JSON list of C-alpha atoms in Angstrom, two decimals:
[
{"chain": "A", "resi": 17, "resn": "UNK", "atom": "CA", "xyz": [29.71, -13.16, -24.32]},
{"chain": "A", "resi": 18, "resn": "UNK", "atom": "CA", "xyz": [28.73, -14.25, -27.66]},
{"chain": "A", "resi": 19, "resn": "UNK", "atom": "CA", "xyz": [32.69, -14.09, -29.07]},
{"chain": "A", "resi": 20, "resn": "UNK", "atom": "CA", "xyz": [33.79, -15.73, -25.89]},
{"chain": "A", "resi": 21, "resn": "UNK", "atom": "CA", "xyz": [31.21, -18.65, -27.07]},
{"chain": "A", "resi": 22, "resn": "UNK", "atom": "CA", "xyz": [31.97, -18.13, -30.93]},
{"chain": "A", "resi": 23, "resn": "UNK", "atom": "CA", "xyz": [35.36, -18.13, -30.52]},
{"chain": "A", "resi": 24, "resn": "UNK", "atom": "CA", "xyz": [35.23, -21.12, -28.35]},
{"chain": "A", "resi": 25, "resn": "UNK", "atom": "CA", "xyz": [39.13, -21.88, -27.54]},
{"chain": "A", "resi": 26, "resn": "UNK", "atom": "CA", "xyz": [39.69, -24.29, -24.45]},
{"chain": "A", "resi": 27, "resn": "UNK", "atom": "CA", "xyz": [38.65, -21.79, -21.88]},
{"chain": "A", "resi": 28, "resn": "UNK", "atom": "CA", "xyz": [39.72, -22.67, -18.39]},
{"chain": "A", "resi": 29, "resn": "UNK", "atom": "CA", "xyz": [37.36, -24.48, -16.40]},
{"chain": "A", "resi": 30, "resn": "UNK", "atom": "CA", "xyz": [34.13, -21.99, -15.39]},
{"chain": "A", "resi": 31, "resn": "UNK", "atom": "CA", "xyz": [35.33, -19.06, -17.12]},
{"chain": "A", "resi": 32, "resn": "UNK", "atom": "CA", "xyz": [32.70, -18.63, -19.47]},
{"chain": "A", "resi": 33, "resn": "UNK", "atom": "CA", "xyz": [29.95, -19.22, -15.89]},
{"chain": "A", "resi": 34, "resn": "UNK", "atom": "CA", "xyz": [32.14, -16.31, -14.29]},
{"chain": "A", "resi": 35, "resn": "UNK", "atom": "CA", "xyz": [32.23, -14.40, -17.57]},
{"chain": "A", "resi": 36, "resn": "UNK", "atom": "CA", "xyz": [28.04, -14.32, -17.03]},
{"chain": "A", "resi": 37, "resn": "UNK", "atom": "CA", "xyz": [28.03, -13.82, -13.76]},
{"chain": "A", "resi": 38, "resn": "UNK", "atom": "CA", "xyz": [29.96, -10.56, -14.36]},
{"chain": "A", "resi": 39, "resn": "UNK", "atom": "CA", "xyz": [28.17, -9.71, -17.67]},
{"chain": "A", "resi": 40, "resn": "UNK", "atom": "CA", "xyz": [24.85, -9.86, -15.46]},
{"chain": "A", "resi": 41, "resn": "UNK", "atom": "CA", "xyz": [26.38, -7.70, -12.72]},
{"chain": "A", "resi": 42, "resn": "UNK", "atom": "CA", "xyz": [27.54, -5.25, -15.27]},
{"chain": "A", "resi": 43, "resn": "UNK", "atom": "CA", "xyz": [23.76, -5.14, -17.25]},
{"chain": "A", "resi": 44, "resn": "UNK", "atom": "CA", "xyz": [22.35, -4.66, -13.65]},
{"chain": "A", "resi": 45, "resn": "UNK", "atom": "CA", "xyz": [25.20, -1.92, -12.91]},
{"chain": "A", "resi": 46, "resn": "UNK", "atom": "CA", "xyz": [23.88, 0.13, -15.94]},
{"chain": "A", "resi": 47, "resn": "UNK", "atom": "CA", "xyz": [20.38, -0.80, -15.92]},
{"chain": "A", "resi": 48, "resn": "UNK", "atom": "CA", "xyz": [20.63, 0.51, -12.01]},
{"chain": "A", "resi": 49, "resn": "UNK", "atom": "CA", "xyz": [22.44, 3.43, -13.20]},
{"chain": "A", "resi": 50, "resn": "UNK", "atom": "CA", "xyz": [20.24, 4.50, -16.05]},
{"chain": "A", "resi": 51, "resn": "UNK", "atom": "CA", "xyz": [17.39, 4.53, -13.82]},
{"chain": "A", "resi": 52, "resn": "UNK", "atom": "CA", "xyz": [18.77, 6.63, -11.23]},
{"chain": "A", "resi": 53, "resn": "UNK", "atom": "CA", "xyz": [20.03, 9.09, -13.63]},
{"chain": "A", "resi": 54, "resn": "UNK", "atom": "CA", "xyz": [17.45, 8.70, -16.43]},
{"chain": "A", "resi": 55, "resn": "UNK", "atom": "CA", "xyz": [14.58, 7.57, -14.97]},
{"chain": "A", "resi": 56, "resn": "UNK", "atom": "CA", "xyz": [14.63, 5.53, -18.02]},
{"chain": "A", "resi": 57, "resn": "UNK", "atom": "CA", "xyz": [11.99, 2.29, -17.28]},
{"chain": "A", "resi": 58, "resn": "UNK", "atom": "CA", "xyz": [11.93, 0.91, -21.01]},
{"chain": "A", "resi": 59, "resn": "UNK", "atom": "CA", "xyz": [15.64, 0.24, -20.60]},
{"chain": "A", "resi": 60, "resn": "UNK", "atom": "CA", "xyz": [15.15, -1.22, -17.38]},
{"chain": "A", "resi": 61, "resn": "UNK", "atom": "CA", "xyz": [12.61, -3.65, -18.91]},
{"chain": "A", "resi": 62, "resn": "UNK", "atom": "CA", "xyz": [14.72, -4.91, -21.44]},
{"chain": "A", "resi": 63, "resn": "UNK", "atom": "CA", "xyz": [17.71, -5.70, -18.87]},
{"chain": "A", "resi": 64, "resn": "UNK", "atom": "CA", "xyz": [14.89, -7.58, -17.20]},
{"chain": "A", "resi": 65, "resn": "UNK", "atom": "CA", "xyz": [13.45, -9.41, -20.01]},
{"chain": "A", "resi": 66, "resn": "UNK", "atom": "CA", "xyz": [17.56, -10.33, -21.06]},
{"chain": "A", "resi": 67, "resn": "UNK", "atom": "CA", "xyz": [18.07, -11.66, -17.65]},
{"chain": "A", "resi": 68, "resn": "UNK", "atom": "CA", "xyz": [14.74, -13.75, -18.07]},
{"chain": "A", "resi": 69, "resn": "UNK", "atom": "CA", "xyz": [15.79, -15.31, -21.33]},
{"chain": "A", "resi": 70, "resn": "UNK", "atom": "CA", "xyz": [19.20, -16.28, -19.88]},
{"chain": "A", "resi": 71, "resn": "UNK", "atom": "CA", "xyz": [17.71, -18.11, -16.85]},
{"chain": "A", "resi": 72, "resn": "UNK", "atom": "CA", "xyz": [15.46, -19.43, -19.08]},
{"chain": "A", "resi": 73, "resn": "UNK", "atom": "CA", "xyz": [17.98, -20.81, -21.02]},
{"chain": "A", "resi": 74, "resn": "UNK", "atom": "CA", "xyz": [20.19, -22.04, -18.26]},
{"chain": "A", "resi": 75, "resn": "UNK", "atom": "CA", "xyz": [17.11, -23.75, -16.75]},
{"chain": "A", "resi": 76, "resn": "UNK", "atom": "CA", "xyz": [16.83, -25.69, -20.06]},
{"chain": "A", "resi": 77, "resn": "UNK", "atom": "CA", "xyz": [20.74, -27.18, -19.94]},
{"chain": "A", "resi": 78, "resn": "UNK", "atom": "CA", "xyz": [21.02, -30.64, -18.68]},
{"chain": "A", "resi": 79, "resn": "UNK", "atom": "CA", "xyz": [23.05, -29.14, -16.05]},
{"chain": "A", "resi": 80, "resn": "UNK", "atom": "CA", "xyz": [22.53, -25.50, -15.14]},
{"chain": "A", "resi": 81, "resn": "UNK", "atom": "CA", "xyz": [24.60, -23.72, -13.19]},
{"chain": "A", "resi": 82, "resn": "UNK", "atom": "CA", "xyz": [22.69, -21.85, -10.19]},
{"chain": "A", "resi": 83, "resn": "UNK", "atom": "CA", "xyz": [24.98, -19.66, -9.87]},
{"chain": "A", "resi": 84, "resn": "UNK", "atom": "CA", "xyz": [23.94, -17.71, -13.28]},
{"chain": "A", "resi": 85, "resn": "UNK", "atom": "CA", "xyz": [20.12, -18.21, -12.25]},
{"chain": "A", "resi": 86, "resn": "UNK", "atom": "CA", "xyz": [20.66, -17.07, -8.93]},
{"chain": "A", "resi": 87, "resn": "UNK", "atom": "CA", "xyz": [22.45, -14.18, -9.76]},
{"chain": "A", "resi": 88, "resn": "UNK", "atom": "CA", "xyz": [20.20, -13.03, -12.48]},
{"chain": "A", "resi": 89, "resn": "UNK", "atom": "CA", "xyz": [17.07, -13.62, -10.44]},
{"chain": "A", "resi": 90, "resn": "UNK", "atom": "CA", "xyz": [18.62, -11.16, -7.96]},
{"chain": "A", "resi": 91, "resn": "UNK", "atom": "CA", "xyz": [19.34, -8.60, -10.36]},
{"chain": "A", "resi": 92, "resn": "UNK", "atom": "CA", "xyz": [15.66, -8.63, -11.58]},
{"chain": "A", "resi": 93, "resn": "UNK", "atom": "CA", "xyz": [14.39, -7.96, -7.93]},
{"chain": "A", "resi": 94, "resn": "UNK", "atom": "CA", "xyz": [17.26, -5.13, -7.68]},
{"chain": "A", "resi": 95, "resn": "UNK", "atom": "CA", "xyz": [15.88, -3.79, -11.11]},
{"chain": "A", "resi": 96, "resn": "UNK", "atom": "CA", "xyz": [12.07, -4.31, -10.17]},
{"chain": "A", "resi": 97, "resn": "UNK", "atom": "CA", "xyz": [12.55, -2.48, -6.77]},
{"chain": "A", "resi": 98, "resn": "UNK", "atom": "CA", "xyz": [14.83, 0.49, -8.09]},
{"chain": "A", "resi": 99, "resn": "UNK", "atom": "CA", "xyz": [11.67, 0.82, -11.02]},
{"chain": "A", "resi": 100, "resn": "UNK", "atom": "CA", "xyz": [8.95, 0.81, -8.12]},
{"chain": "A", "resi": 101, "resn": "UNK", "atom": "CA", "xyz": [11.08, 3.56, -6.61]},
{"chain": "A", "resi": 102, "resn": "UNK", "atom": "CA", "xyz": [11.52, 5.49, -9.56]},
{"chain": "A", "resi": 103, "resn": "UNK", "atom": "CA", "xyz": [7.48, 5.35, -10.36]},
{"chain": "A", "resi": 104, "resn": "UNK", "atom": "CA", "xyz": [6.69, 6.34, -6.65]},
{"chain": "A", "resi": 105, "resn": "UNK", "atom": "CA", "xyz": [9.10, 9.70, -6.66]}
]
């Protein structure tokens, strides 16, 4: 994500908001993944705390997109509920 931004050509219109929608599905993806097959939590957290600072950030814009938010506020209940499960097994 940060080349797409660096590199900064003339993007078509909401292809960088779809390129971090599907960056967050892919963190949850492997943060999902590593805790089903790891039981890895620390990892888990940091997805979590990632996918706080970006809907911190996006609440900061003059004009955030909800989509981002909404889809990384999902993926930290899907993270939070797969860690519950892993620390009640």
């Amino acid at each position: 994500m940060a080349l797409l931004v660096y590199f900064n050509q003339n993007w078509p219109a909401n292809f960088l908001n779809i390129a971090a929608i599907i960056g967050i599905l892919l963190a949850l993806a492997i943060a999902v993944k590593i805790l089903v097959e790891y039981k890895n939590i620390a990892f888990a957290l940091v997805i979590i705390w990632a996918l706080i600072g970006i809907i911190g950030a996006h609440l900061s814009y003059q004009s955030p997109v909800m989509a981002i938010i909404i889809t990384a506020a999902i993926s930290i209940l899907i993270i939070s509920i797969k860690i519950i499960k892993v620390l009640s097994s």
